[in-house]
mmCIF file of C-alpha atoms in Angstrom:
data_model
loop_
_atom_site.group_PDB
_atom_site.id
_atom_site.type_symbol
_atom_site.label_atom_id
_atom_site.label_comp_id
_atom_site.label_asym_id
_atom_site.label_seq_id
_atom_site.Cartn_x
_atom_site.Cartn_y
_atom_site.Cartn_z
ATOM 1 C CA MET A 30 8.953 -29.188 5.866
ATOM 2 C CA THR A 31 11.848 -29.367 8.307
ATOM 3 C CA GLU A 32 10.058 -28.827 11.613
ATOM 4 C CA SER A 33 13.373 -28.335 13.417
ATOM 5 C CA ASN A 34 13.782 -25.025 11.600
ATOM 6 C CA LYS A 35 10.416 -23.639 12.747
ATOM 7 C CA ASN A 36 10.755 -20.409 14.771
ATOM 8 C CA LYS A 37 14.490 -20.417 13.962
ATOM 9 C CA ASN A 38 16.180 -16.993 14.125
ATOM 10 C CA ALA A 39 12.852 -15.173 13.751
ATOM 11 C CA TRP A 40 14.319 -11.914 15.058
ATOM 12 C CA ALA A 41 16.924 -12.099 12.299
ATOM 13 C CA TRP A 42 14.548 -12.516 9.335
ATOM 14 C CA VAL A 43 11.073 -11.164 10.213
ATOM 15 C CA PRO A 44 12.170 -7.485 10.323
ATOM 16 C CA SER A 45 14.161 -7.613 7.080
ATOM 17 C CA LEU A 46 11.557 -9.679 5.218
ATOM 18 C CA TYR A 47 8.727 -7.248 5.979
ATOM 19 C CA PHE A 48 10.889 -4.203 5.401
ATOM 20 C CA THR A 49 11.615 -5.679 1.967
ATOM 21 C CA GLU A 50 7.896 -6.236 1.444
ATOM 22 C CA GLY A 51 6.975 -2.634 2.259
ATOM 23 C CA LEU A 52 9.729 -0.758 0.405
ATOM 24 C CA PRO A 53 8.881 -1.761 -3.200
ATOM 25 C CA TYR A 54 5.189 -1.028 -2.651
ATOM 26 C CA ILE A 55 5.772 2.524 -1.443
ATOM 27 C CA ILE A 56 8.317 3.193 -4.221
ATOM 28 C CA ILE A 57 5.989 1.922 -6.957
ATOM 29 C CA ILE A 58 2.727 3.426 -5.690
ATOM 30 C CA THR A 59 3.753 6.691 -3.998
ATOM 31 C CA VAL A 60 7.332 7.703 -4.801
ATOM 32 C CA SER A 61 6.711 7.185 -8.536
ATOM 33 C CA VAL A 62 4.036 9.915 -8.376
ATOM 34 C CA ILE A 63 6.516 12.421 -6.927
ATOM 35 C CA MET A 64 9.213 11.356 -9.381
ATOM 36 C CA TYR A 65 7.021 11.769 -12.456
ATOM 37 C CA LYS A 66 5.759 15.121 -11.197
ATOM 38 C CA LYS A 67 9.325 16.399 -10.850
ATOM 39 C CA LEU A 68 10.146 15.025 -14.307
ATOM 40 C CA GLY A 69 7.395 17.096 -15.921
ATOM 41 C CA ILE A 70 4.612 14.550 -16.440
ATOM 42 C CA SER A 71 1.054 15.960 -16.344
ATOM 43 C CA ASN A 72 -1.322 15.231 -13.464
ATOM 44 C CA ALA A 73 -3.735 13.450 -15.824
ATOM 45 C CA ASP A 74 -1.031 11.051 -17.004
ATOM 46 C CA ILE A 75 0.312 10.566 -13.481
ATOM 47 C CA GLY A 76 -3.135 9.708 -12.112
ATOM 48 C CA LEU A 77 -4.010 7.378 -14.991
ATOM 49 C CA TYR A 78 -0.801 5.447 -15.500
ATOM 50 C CA THR A 79 0.470 5.137 -11.927
ATOM 51 C CA SER A 80 -2.980 3.912 -10.849
ATOM 52 C CA TRP A 81 -2.603 1.021 -13.286
ATOM 53 C CA LEU A 82 0.330 -0.063 -11.144
ATOM 54 C CA TYR A 83 -2.210 -1.171 -8.510
ATOM 55 C CA LEU A 84 -3.497 -3.894 -10.849
ATOM 56 C CA PRO A 85 -1.120 -6.674 -9.692
ATOM 57 C CA TRP A 86 -2.379 -6.283 -6.129
ATOM 58 C CA VAL A 87 -5.971 -6.396 -7.446
ATOM 59 C CA ILE A 88 -5.525 -9.667 -9.301
ATOM 60 C CA LYS A 89 -2.845 -11.383 -7.204
ATOM 61 C CA PRO A 90 -5.354 -14.016 -5.917
ATOM 62 C CA LEU A 91 -5.449 -15.356 -9.491
ATOM 63 C CA TRP A 92 -1.847 -16.592 -9.420
ATOM 64 C CA SER A 93 -1.362 -17.083 -5.678
ATOM 65 C CA PRO A 94 -1.919 -20.895 -6.016
ATOM 66 C CA PHE A 95 1.194 -21.143 -8.197
ATOM 67 C CA VAL A 96 3.249 -19.727 -5.339
ATOM 68 C CA ASP A 97 1.867 -22.524 -3.158
ATOM 69 C CA LEU A 98 2.170 -25.298 -5.716
ATOM 70 C CA LYS A 99 5.437 -24.498 -7.509
ATOM 71 C CA SER A 100 8.841 -24.356 -5.812
ATOM 72 C CA THR A 101 9.143 -22.970 -2.254
ATOM 73 C CA LYS A 102 7.947 -19.642 -0.895
ATOM 74 C CA ARG A 103 11.527 -18.795 0.046
ATOM 75 C CA ASN A 104 12.655 -19.312 -3.552
ATOM 76 C CA TRP A 105 9.732 -17.194 -4.748
ATOM 77 C CA PHE A 106 10.371 -14.166 -2.552
ATOM 78 C CA LEU A 107 14.132 -14.196 -3.125
ATOM 79 C CA ALA A 108 13.583 -14.353 -6.890
ATOM 80 C CA MET A 109 10.948 -11.619 -6.831
ATOM 81 C CA GLN A 110 13.093 -9.312 -4.700
ATOM 82 C CA LEU A 111 15.925 -9.691 -7.210
ATOM 83 C CA VAL A 112 13.528 -8.911 -10.081
ATOM 84 C CA ILE A 113 12.372 -5.773 -8.246
ATOM 85 C CA ALA A 114 15.964 -4.626 -7.738
ATOM 86 C CA ILE A 115 16.793 -5.144 -11.422
ATOM 87 C CA ALA A 116 13.600 -3.319 -12.475
ATOM 88 C CA PHE A 117 14.455 -0.323 -10.253
ATOM 89 C CA LEU A 118 17.987 -0.295 -11.673
ATOM 90 C CA ILE A 119 16.683 -0.166 -15.247
ATOM 91 C CA VAL A 120 14.241 2.606 -14.287
ATOM 92 C CA GLY A 121 17.182 4.600 -12.960
ATOM 93 C CA LEU A 122 19.310 3.979 -16.035
ATOM 94 C CA THR A 123 16.540 4.946 -18.487
ATOM 95 C CA ILE A 124 15.363 8.168 -16.800
ATOM 96 C CA PRO A 125 17.885 10.314 -18.745
ATOM 97 C CA THR A 126 16.573 8.960 -22.082
ATOM 98 C CA ASN A 127 13.964 10.671 -24.286
ATOM 99 C CA ASN A 128 11.331 7.926 -23.897
ATOM 100 C CA PHE A 129 11.882 7.472 -20.163
ATOM 101 C CA PHE A 130 8.177 7.670 -19.269
ATOM 102 C CA VAL A 131 7.093 4.634 -21.279
ATOM 103 C CA VAL A 132 10.188 2.588 -20.451
ATOM 104 C CA SER A 133 10.187 3.389 -16.724
ATOM 105 C CA LEU A 134 6.457 2.653 -16.468
ATOM 106 C CA SER A 135 7.041 -0.711 -18.131
ATOM 107 C CA PHE A 136 9.647 -1.667 -15.557
ATOM 108 C CA PHE A 137 7.588 -0.282 -12.674
ATOM 109 C CA TRP A 138 4.850 -2.563 -14.028
ATOM 110 C CA ILE A 139 7.214 -5.556 -13.866
ATOM 111 C CA ALA A 140 8.291 -4.514 -10.375
ATOM 112 C CA ALA A 141 4.625 -4.238 -9.313
ATOM 113 C CA PHE A 142 3.859 -7.836 -10.366
ATOM 114 C CA ALA A 143 7.033 -9.012 -8.660
ATOM 115 C CA SER A 144 6.165 -7.037 -5.513
ATOM 116 C CA ALA A 145 2.631 -8.469 -5.337
ATOM 117 C CA THR A 146 4.089 -11.970 -5.752
ATOM 118 C CA ASN A 147 6.699 -11.183 -3.111
ATOM 119 C CA ASP A 148 3.838 -10.259 -0.747
ATOM 120 C CA ILE A 149 2.132 -13.623 -1.338
ATOM 121 C CA ALA A 150 5.321 -15.599 -0.791
ATOM 122 C CA SER A 151 6.519 -13.589 2.213
ATOM 123 C CA ASP A 152 3.174 -13.830 4.010
ATOM 124 C CA GLY A 153 2.967 -17.552 3.250
ATOM 125 C CA TYR A 154 6.520 -18.094 4.475
ATOM 126 C CA TYR A 155 5.679 -16.247 7.700
ATOM 127 C CA LEU A 156 2.729 -18.585 8.323
ATOM 128 C CA ILE A 157 4.661 -21.811 7.792
ATOM 129 C CA SER A 158 7.944 -20.753 9.421
ATOM 130 C CA LEU A 159 6.501 -19.737 12.791
ATOM 131 C CA SER A 160 4.268 -21.496 15.262
ATOM 132 C CA GLU A 161 0.866 -19.933 15.959
ATOM 133 C CA LYS A 162 2.123 -18.406 19.206
ATOM 134 C CA LYS A 163 5.165 -16.910 17.465
ATOM 135 C CA GLN A 164 3.005 -15.578 14.638
ATOM 136 C CA SER A 165 0.959 -13.583 17.156
ATOM 137 C CA PHE A 166 4.089 -12.383 18.940
ATOM 138 C CA PHE A 167 5.717 -11.085 15.737
ATOM 139 C CA LEU A 168 2.609 -9.378 14.300
ATOM 140 C CA GLY A 169 3.683 -6.073 15.812
ATOM 141 C CA VAL A 170 7.270 -6.548 14.633
ATOM 142 C CA ARG A 171 6.298 -7.193 11.018
ATOM 143 C CA SER A 172 3.886 -4.266 11.022
ATOM 144 C CA THR A 173 6.514 -1.937 12.517
ATOM 145 C CA PHE A 174 9.152 -2.788 9.930
ATOM 146 C CA TYR A 175 6.636 -2.526 7.088
ATOM 147 C CA ARG A 176 5.868 1.004 8.305
ATOM 148 C CA LEU A 177 9.585 1.765 8.638
ATOM 149 C CA ALA A 178 9.911 0.821 4.982
ATOM 150 C CA MET A 179 7.206 3.353 4.164
ATOM 151 C CA ILE A 180 9.092 6.032 6.108
ATOM 152 C CA THR A 181 12.289 5.090 4.273
ATOM 153 C CA GLY A 182 10.633 5.220 0.852
ATOM 154 C CA GLN A 183 8.293 8.173 1.178
ATOM 155 C CA GLY A 184 10.629 10.011 3.522
ATOM 156 C CA LEU A 185 14.340 9.312 3.276
ATOM 157 C CA ILE A 186 14.456 8.342 -0.407
ATOM 158 C CA VAL A 187 12.388 11.387 -1.421
ATOM 159 C CA ILE A 188 14.593 13.604 0.760
ATOM 160 C CA LEU A 189 17.641 12.085 -0.979
ATOM 161 C CA ALA A 190 16.115 12.909 -4.362
ATOM 162 C CA GLY A 191 15.468 16.478 -3.213
ATOM 163 C CA PHE A 192 19.072 16.837 -2.052
ATOM 164 C CA LEU A 193 20.346 15.545 -5.405
ATOM 165 C CA GLU A 194 17.997 17.901 -7.281
ATOM 166 C CA GLU A 195 19.533 20.853 -5.449
ATOM 167 C CA HIS A 196 23.073 19.491 -5.800
ATOM 168 C CA TYR A 197 22.959 18.809 -9.550
ATOM 169 C CA GLY A 198 20.291 21.300 -10.610
ATOM 170 C CA ASN A 199 18.997 18.544 -12.874
ATOM 171 C CA ASN A 200 15.911 16.548 -11.905
ATOM 172 C CA GLN A 201 16.571 13.758 -14.407
ATOM 173 C CA LYS A 202 20.064 13.122 -13.093
ATOM 174 C CA ALA A 203 18.842 13.364 -9.482
ATOM 175 C CA TRP A 204 16.050 10.828 -9.905
ATOM 176 C CA SER A 205 18.237 8.555 -12.021
ATOM 177 C CA TYR A 206 20.778 8.340 -9.208
ATOM 178 C CA THR A 207 18.004 7.977 -6.620
ATOM 179 C CA MET A 208 16.501 4.939 -8.370
ATOM 180 C CA ILE A 209 19.931 3.364 -8.891
ATOM 181 C CA ILE A 210 20.698 3.777 -5.184
ATOM 182 C CA THR A 211 17.264 2.293 -4.364
ATOM 183 C CA ALA A 212 18.079 -0.702 -6.590
ATOM 184 C CA VAL A 213 21.378 -1.275 -4.787
ATOM 185 C CA PHE A 214 19.523 -1.056 -1.471
ATOM 186 C CA MET A 215 17.012 -3.672 -2.700
ATOM 187 C CA ILE A 216 19.838 -6.012 -3.737
ATOM 188 C CA THR A 217 21.361 -5.604 -0.265
ATOM 189 C CA LEU A 218 18.037 -6.476 1.363
ATOM 190 C CA THR A 219 17.658 -9.509 -0.909
ATOM 191 C CA LEU A 220 21.084 -10.791 0.117
ATOM 192 C CA LEU A 221 20.220 -10.196 3.762
ATOM 193 C CA ASN A 222 17.056 -12.281 3.381
ATOM 194 C CA LEU A 223 19.016 -14.979 1.555
ATOM 195 C CA PHE A 224 21.355 -15.438 4.526
ATOM 196 C CA THR A 225 18.850 -14.964 7.371
ATOM 197 C CA THR A 226 15.741 -16.904 6.282
ATOM 198 C CA PRO A 227 15.910 -20.611 7.225
ATOM 199 C CA LYS A 228 14.864 -23.348 4.805
ATOM 200 C CA VAL A 229 11.608 -24.690 6.219
ATOM 201 C CA GLU A 230 10.034 -26.165 3.068
ATOM 202 C CA THR A 231 10.558 -29.112 0.796
ATOM 203 C CA LEU A 232 9.571 -29.112 -2.868
ATOM 204 C CA THR A 233 6.179 -30.749 -3.428
ATOM 205 C CA LYS A 234 4.256 -31.631 -6.530
ATOM 206 C CA ALA A 235 0.988 -29.894 -7.348
ATOM 207 C CA THR A 236 -2.115 -32.056 -7.229
ATOM 208 C CA GLU A 237 -5.382 -31.881 -9.115
ATOM 209 C CA GLU A 238 -7.252 -31.789 -5.807
ATOM 210 C CA LYS A 239 -5.494 -28.571 -4.792
ATOM 211 C CA ALA A 240 -6.311 -26.978 -8.144
ATOM 212 C CA LEU A 241 -9.983 -27.871 -7.753
ATOM 213 C CA ALA A 242 -9.963 -26.473 -4.226
ATOM 214 C CA PHE A 243 -8.652 -23.194 -5.628
ATOM 215 C CA PHE A 244 -11.764 -22.737 -7.777
ATOM 216 C CA ASP A 245 -13.960 -23.631 -4.805
ATOM 217 C CA VAL A 246 -12.356 -20.739 -2.907
ATOM 218 C CA PHE A 247 -13.782 -18.220 -5.374
ATOM 219 C CA LYS A 248 -17.157 -19.954 -5.509
ATOM 220 C CA THR A 249 -17.622 -19.949 -1.727
ATOM 221 C CA PHE A 250 -16.477 -16.328 -1.454
ATOM 222 C CA PHE A 251 -19.162 -15.036 -3.804
ATOM 223 C CA GLN A 252 -21.776 -17.208 -2.106
ATOM 224 C CA LYS A 253 -21.393 -15.382 1.213
ATOM 225 C CA LYS A 254 -24.521 -13.679 2.591
ATOM 226 C CA GLN A 255 -24.915 -10.038 1.517
ATOM 227 C CA ILE A 256 -21.668 -10.235 -0.436
ATOM 228 C CA GLY A 257 -23.006 -7.671 -2.946
ATOM 229 C CA ILE A 258 -23.459 -4.856 -0.414
ATOM 230 C CA ALA A 259 -20.196 -5.848 1.283
ATOM 231 C CA LEU A 260 -18.243 -5.553 -1.972
ATOM 232 C CA ALA A 261 -19.937 -2.243 -2.789
ATOM 233 C CA PHE A 262 -18.786 -0.917 0.577
ATOM 234 C CA ILE A 263 -15.240 -2.224 0.054
ATOM 235 C CA LEU A 264 -15.085 -0.503 -3.335
ATOM 236 C CA VAL A 265 -16.426 2.938 -2.307
ATOM 237 C CA TYR A 266 -15.224 3.349 1.300
ATOM 238 C CA ARG A 267 -12.017 5.007 0.030
ATOM 239 C CA LEU A 268 -13.521 6.675 -3.037
ATOM 240 C CA GLY A 269 -12.477 10.150 -1.920
ATOM 241 C CA GLU A 270 -9.250 9.254 -0.141
ATOM 242 C CA SER A 271 -7.938 7.204 -3.074
ATOM 243 C CA GLN A 272 -8.174 10.256 -5.359
ATOM 244 C CA LEU A 273 -6.542 12.526 -2.785
ATOM 245 C CA LEU A 274 -3.744 9.972 -2.506
ATOM 246 C CA LYS A 275 -2.775 10.529 -6.144
ATOM 247 C CA MET A 276 -3.043 14.327 -6.282
ATOM 248 C CA ALA A 277 -1.817 15.400 -2.829
ATOM 249 C CA SER A 278 1.890 15.314 -3.740
ATOM 250 C CA PRO A 279 1.410 17.036 -7.151
ATOM 251 C CA PHE A 280 -0.594 19.743 -5.325
ATOM 252 C CA LEU A 281 2.233 20.346 -2.867
ATOM 253 C CA LEU A 282 4.854 20.357 -5.643
ATOM 254 C CA ASP A 283 3.016 22.377 -8.337
ATOM 255 C CA GLN A 284 3.852 26.061 -8.771
ATOM 256 C CA THR A 285 1.468 28.644 -7.336
ATOM 257 C CA ASP A 286 0.433 29.902 -10.771
ATOM 258 C CA THR A 287 -1.040 26.448 -11.492
ATOM 259 C CA GLY A 288 -2.760 26.243 -8.097
ATOM 260 C CA GLY A 289 -0.073 24.388 -6.158
ATOM 261 C CA LEU A 290 1.968 25.296 -3.094
ATOM 262 C CA ALA A 291 5.437 25.201 -4.739
ATOM 263 C CA LEU A 292 7.096 23.109 -2.043
ATOM 264 C CA SER A 293 10.448 21.466 -2.742
ATOM 265 C CA THR A 294 10.916 17.720 -3.101
ATOM 266 C CA THR A 295 12.792 17.671 0.201
ATOM 267 C CA GLU A 296 9.963 19.476 2.008
ATOM 268 C CA VAL A 297 7.405 16.992 0.660
ATOM 269 C CA GLY A 298 9.641 14.113 1.737
ATOM 270 C CA VAL A 299 9.906 15.471 5.267
ATOM 271 C CA ILE A 300 6.214 16.405 5.617
ATOM 272 C CA TYR A 301 4.609 13.337 4.059
ATOM 273 C CA GLY A 302 7.325 10.765 4.581
ATOM 274 C CA THR A 303 8.066 11.447 8.232
ATOM 275 C CA PHE A 304 5.368 13.455 10.029
ATOM 276 C CA GLY A 305 2.636 11.978 7.838
ATOM 277 C CA ILE A 306 3.719 8.360 8.222
ATOM 278 C CA ILE A 307 4.158 8.715 11.991
ATOM 279 C CA ALA A 308 0.639 10.158 12.275
ATOM 280 C CA LEU A 309 -0.657 7.312 10.095
ATOM 281 C CA VAL A 310 0.906 4.678 12.355
ATOM 282 C CA ILE A 311 -0.414 6.319 15.543
ATOM 283 C CA GLY A 312 -3.894 6.613 14.057
ATOM 284 C CA GLY A 313 -3.862 2.951 13.042
ATOM 285 C CA ILE A 314 -2.729 1.801 16.476
ATOM 286 C CA LEU A 315 -5.382 3.863 18.282
ATOM 287 C CA GLY A 316 -8.033 2.678 15.823
ATOM 288 C CA GLY A 317 -7.200 -0.943 16.564
ATOM 289 C CA ILE A 318 -7.313 -0.300 20.302
ATOM 290 C CA ALA A 319 -10.690 1.453 20.035
ATOM 291 C CA ILE A 320 -12.253 -1.459 18.153
ATOM 292 C CA SER A 321 -10.788 -4.004 20.566
ATOM 293 C CA VAL A 322 -12.384 -2.144 23.488
ATOM 294 C CA ASN A 323 -15.844 -1.363 22.081
ATOM 295 C CA GLY A 324 -16.300 -3.507 18.961
ATOM 296 C CA LEU A 325 -16.638 -2.520 15.296
ATOM 297 C CA LYS A 326 -20.243 -1.311 15.367
ATOM 298 C CA LYS A 327 -19.607 1.618 17.686
ATOM 299 C CA TRP A 328 -16.664 2.888 15.676
ATOM 300 C CA MET A 329 -17.601 2.219 12.042
ATOM 301 C CA LEU A 330 -19.297 5.582 11.340
ATOM 302 C CA PRO A 331 -16.907 7.700 13.472
ATOM 303 C CA MET A 332 -13.947 6.097 11.716
ATOM 304 C CA ALA A 333 -15.461 6.686 8.279
ATOM 305 C CA LEU A 334 -15.861 10.359 9.209
ATOM 306 C CA ALA A 335 -12.327 10.475 10.636
ATOM 307 C CA MET A 336 -10.958 9.238 7.318
ATOM 308 C CA ASN A 337 -12.821 11.756 5.167
ATOM 309 C CA LEU A 338 -13.537 14.997 7.072
ATOM 310 C CA PRO A 339 -9.845 16.016 7.356
ATOM 311 C CA ASN A 340 -9.724 16.118 3.540
ATOM 312 C CA LEU A 341 -11.657 19.396 3.751
ATOM 313 C CA LEU A 342 -8.437 20.960 5.053
ATOM 314 C CA TYR A 343 -7.017 20.575 1.546
ATOM 315 C CA VAL A 344 -9.839 22.797 0.289
ATOM 316 C CA LEU A 345 -8.617 25.498 2.670
ATOM 317 C CA LEU A 346 -4.987 24.938 1.639
ATOM 318 C CA SER A 347 -5.810 25.272 -2.056
ATOM 319 C CA PHE A 348 -7.886 28.401 -1.422
ATOM 320 C CA TRP A 349 -5.527 30.273 0.930
ATOM 321 C CA LYS A 350 -2.152 28.968 -0.352
ATOM 322 C CA PRO A 351 -0.235 29.715 2.877
ATOM 323 C CA SER A 352 3.409 30.663 2.480
ATOM 324 C CA SER A 353 4.390 28.852 5.678
ATOM 325 C CA THR A 354 4.771 25.070 5.683
ATOM 326 C CA LEU A 355 3.328 24.892 9.228
ATOM 327 C CA PHE A 356 -0.312 24.735 8.138
ATOM 328 C CA VAL A 357 0.614 22.269 5.387
ATOM 329 C CA THR A 358 2.347 20.026 7.921
ATOM 330 C CA VAL A 359 -0.596 20.203 10.336
ATOM 331 C CA THR A 360 -3.007 19.370 7.496
ATOM 332 C CA VAL A 361 -0.992 16.318 6.467
ATOM 333 C CA ILE A 362 -0.673 15.145 10.089
ATOM 334 C CA VAL A 363 -4.429 15.455 10.706
ATOM 335 C CA GLU A 364 -5.340 13.845 7.376
ATOM 336 C CA GLN A 365 -2.911 10.942 7.793
ATOM 337 C CA PHE A 366 -3.938 10.365 11.414
ATOM 338 C CA GLY A 367 -7.601 10.306 10.341
ATOM 339 C CA TYR A 368 -6.748 7.942 7.505
ATOM 340 C CA GLY A 369 -4.938 5.539 9.826
ATOM 341 C CA PHE A 370 -7.724 5.704 12.413
ATOM 342 C CA GLY A 371 -10.474 5.230 9.812
ATOM 343 C CA PHE A 372 -8.625 2.474 7.987
ATOM 344 C CA ALA A 373 -8.759 0.302 11.123
ATOM 345 C CA ALA A 374 -12.532 -0.137 10.714
ATOM 346 C CA TYR A 375 -12.092 -0.929 7.037
ATOM 347 C CA LEU A 376 -9.506 -3.631 7.719
ATOM 348 C CA MET A 377 -11.625 -5.149 10.467
ATOM 349 C CA PHE A 378 -14.571 -5.369 8.080
ATOM 350 C CA LEU A 379 -12.338 -7.080 5.489
ATOM 351 C CA ILE A 380 -11.389 -9.647 8.126
ATOM 352 C CA TYR A 381 -15.084 -10.181 8.891
ATOM 353 C CA VAL A 382 -15.909 -10.700 5.204
ATOM 354 C CA ALA A 383 -13.153 -13.339 5.014
ATOM 355 C CA GLU A 384 -14.476 -15.319 8.014
ATOM 356 C CA GLY A 385 -15.217 -19.018 7.568
ATOM 357 C CA VAL A 386 -13.648 -21.735 5.446
ATOM 358 C CA SER A 387 -10.651 -20.624 3.325
ATOM 359 C CA LYS A 388 -10.218 -17.514 5.474
ATOM 360 C CA THR A 389 -6.731 -16.751 4.174
ATOM 361 C CA SER A 390 -7.722 -17.040 0.515
ATOM 362 C CA HIS A 391 -10.936 -15.088 1.033
ATOM 363 C CA TYR A 392 -8.967 -12.321 2.709
ATOM 364 C CA ALA A 393 -6.696 -12.181 -0.359
ATOM 365 C CA ILE A 394 -9.768 -11.807 -2.594
ATOM 366 C CA ALA A 395 -11.225 -9.095 -0.345
ATOM 367 C CA THR A 396 -7.950 -7.147 -0.399
ATOM 368 C CA GLY A 397 -7.965 -7.491 -4.189
ATOM 369 C CA PHE A 398 -11.289 -5.635 -4.265
ATOM 370 C CA MET A 399 -9.790 -3.116 -1.842
ATOM 371 C CA ALA A 400 -6.952 -2.451 -4.297
ATOM 372 C CA LEU A 401 -9.482 -2.148 -7.139
ATOM 373 C CA GLY A 402 -11.315 0.494 -5.109
ATOM 374 C CA VAL A 403 -8.075 2.501 -5.026
ATOM 375 C CA MET A 404 -6.985 1.875 -8.610
ATOM 376 C CA LEU A 405 -10.131 2.917 -10.497
ATOM 377 C CA PRO A 406 -10.721 6.304 -8.785
ATOM 378 C CA GLY A 407 -7.003 7.055 -8.939
ATOM 379 C CA MET A 408 -7.018 6.579 -12.707
ATOM 380 C CA ILE A 409 -9.424 9.474 -13.248
ATOM 381 C CA SER A 410 -8.171 11.727 -10.453
ATOM 382 C CA GLY A 411 -5.672 13.614 -12.638
ATOM 383 C CA PHE A 412 -8.240 14.309 -15.355
ATOM 384 C CA ILE A 413 -10.714 15.640 -12.778
ATOM 385 C CA GLN A 414 -8.073 17.861 -11.164
ATOM 386 C CA GLU A 415 -6.961 19.327 -14.480
ATOM 387 C CA ALA A 416 -10.589 19.968 -15.489
ATOM 388 C CA ILE A 417 -11.740 21.789 -12.319
ATOM 389 C CA GLY A 418 -8.525 22.925 -10.601
ATOM 390 C CA TYR A 419 -7.183 21.958 -7.199
ATOM 391 C CA THR A 420 -9.863 23.702 -5.108
ATOM 392 C CA GLY A 421 -12.693 22.142 -7.099
ATOM 393 C CA PHE A 422 -10.928 18.789 -7.007
ATOM 394 C CA PHE A 423 -10.631 18.752 -3.206
ATOM 395 C CA VAL A 424 -14.318 19.707 -2.913
ATOM 396 C CA TRP A 425 -15.072 16.732 -5.185
ATOM 397 C CA VAL A 426 -12.922 14.483 -2.971
ATOM 398 C CA ALA A 427 -15.098 15.447 0.007
ATOM 399 C CA ILE A 428 -18.294 14.748 -1.965
ATOM 400 C CA ALA A 429 -16.959 11.382 -3.182
ATOM 401 C CA ALA A 430 -16.729 10.219 0.435
ATOM 402 C CA ILE A 431 -20.517 10.366 0.907
ATOM 403 C CA PRO A 432 -21.452 6.957 -0.657
ATOM 404 C CA GLY A 433 -19.063 5.092 1.655
ATOM 405 C CA ILE A 434 -20.351 6.947 4.704
ATOM 406 C CA ILE A 435 -23.965 6.131 3.740
ATOM 407 C CA LEU A 436 -23.170 2.427 3.246
ATOM 408 C CA THR A 437 -21.886 2.137 6.821
ATOM 409 C CA ARG A 438 -25.592 2.041 7.786
ATOM 410 C CA TYR A 439 -26.414 -0.927 5.545
ATOM 411 C CA ILE A 440 -23.553 -3.407 5.878
ATOM 412 C CA LYS A 441 -24.196 -6.226 8.347
ATOM 413 C CA TYR A 442 -21.792 -7.616 10.935
ATOM 414 C CA PRO A 443 -21.942 -8.481 14.671
ATOM 415 C CA ALA A 444 -22.000 -5.335 16.811
ATOM 416 C CA THR A 445 -19.191 -6.613 19.042
ATOM 417 C CA TYR A 446 -17.050 -7.955 16.203
ATOM 418 C CA GLY A 447 -13.391 -7.219 16.900
ATOM 419 C CA LYS A 448 -13.984 -6.647 20.609
ATOM 420 C CA LYS A 449 -11.423 -8.344 22.778
ATOM 421 C CA ASP A 450 -12.855 -10.981 25.079
ATOM 422 C CA LYS A 451 -12.470 -10.322 28.767
ATOM 423 C CA ASP A 452 -10.196 -12.708 30.570
#
């Protein structure tokens, strides 16, 4: 490592690196749902196949050692960002073809593995390129630009697609151009990272000792006290929310005769991608502040309720089907704020589970289980919705939250965990 390059030009590369980390994730996981809905894919297929795209984030701890042991993290994330851009380009080019669904899913799958690997390399690069003090200072910066990427993807890119739909009167052409433009944007970001990120690593050879240590990481993780109940909680805490996540956009986009609200792509982009994301960020910030003041114990149950109770508003939306977008916007704002606020407790518990030796690796494993808890329910969400309709589905979403709420009483952690020490 060239120590002289530590902390070098951090303001130049931290924002762009974390923007580039957030954008592919939101395109693959969220924007793909809207795209496939507008291209005529059924809710069952959308829920099943786009949920499989979570798998790379579930299993990324399995290949994370290779990112450490082979080449440099900078080489890894630059290569992966280029792969993502190429994958998005091919998705865009194949949308007008007859077998676009299978082909585009295949390249979204490639992009998902590349994006998960990009996350590993980018986070690792952040840790070795900045001193501990600088890492703390730039935590807010990296988080802000990751969220800005979400706004760009779920907001601006969806709004662009909606504009092109109206302009061309052809959804296939609109989404083809949208994905091509997204690919060009990704290439631009990759070039920006190429020129702004300093070289802080030297190539090293993998050792047998490091490989053995990797297996010890998994062994010590599953030997933690009460790991069974902790993993059960991690898997079911978002059982309801993870299903809502997949079907919320199809519900807003579906025609009224099939139970939807018949909103346009542009309206969904504005509501979810701007107002929703802003509410999510505010909720997350306030959740973190609340825990830092009072500790995790006081807020665990209230935050679990905050995440799940607003989902009942979707029951009302599906029953009344208001013609105005005002109530829809308010519902999304309340639900996303509650999600952000409730997610703070979940993340803090993940950090607690990872405490001890190999904290970084254990956190990666814990977040893998978190992704699994989103992937599996999402896979069946479309089938459930098609079987019982939107109103019945949203009632089920509310019921599915109960196991996670109950488990908040049984997981063990220090009452003051997360509370900021007084100076």
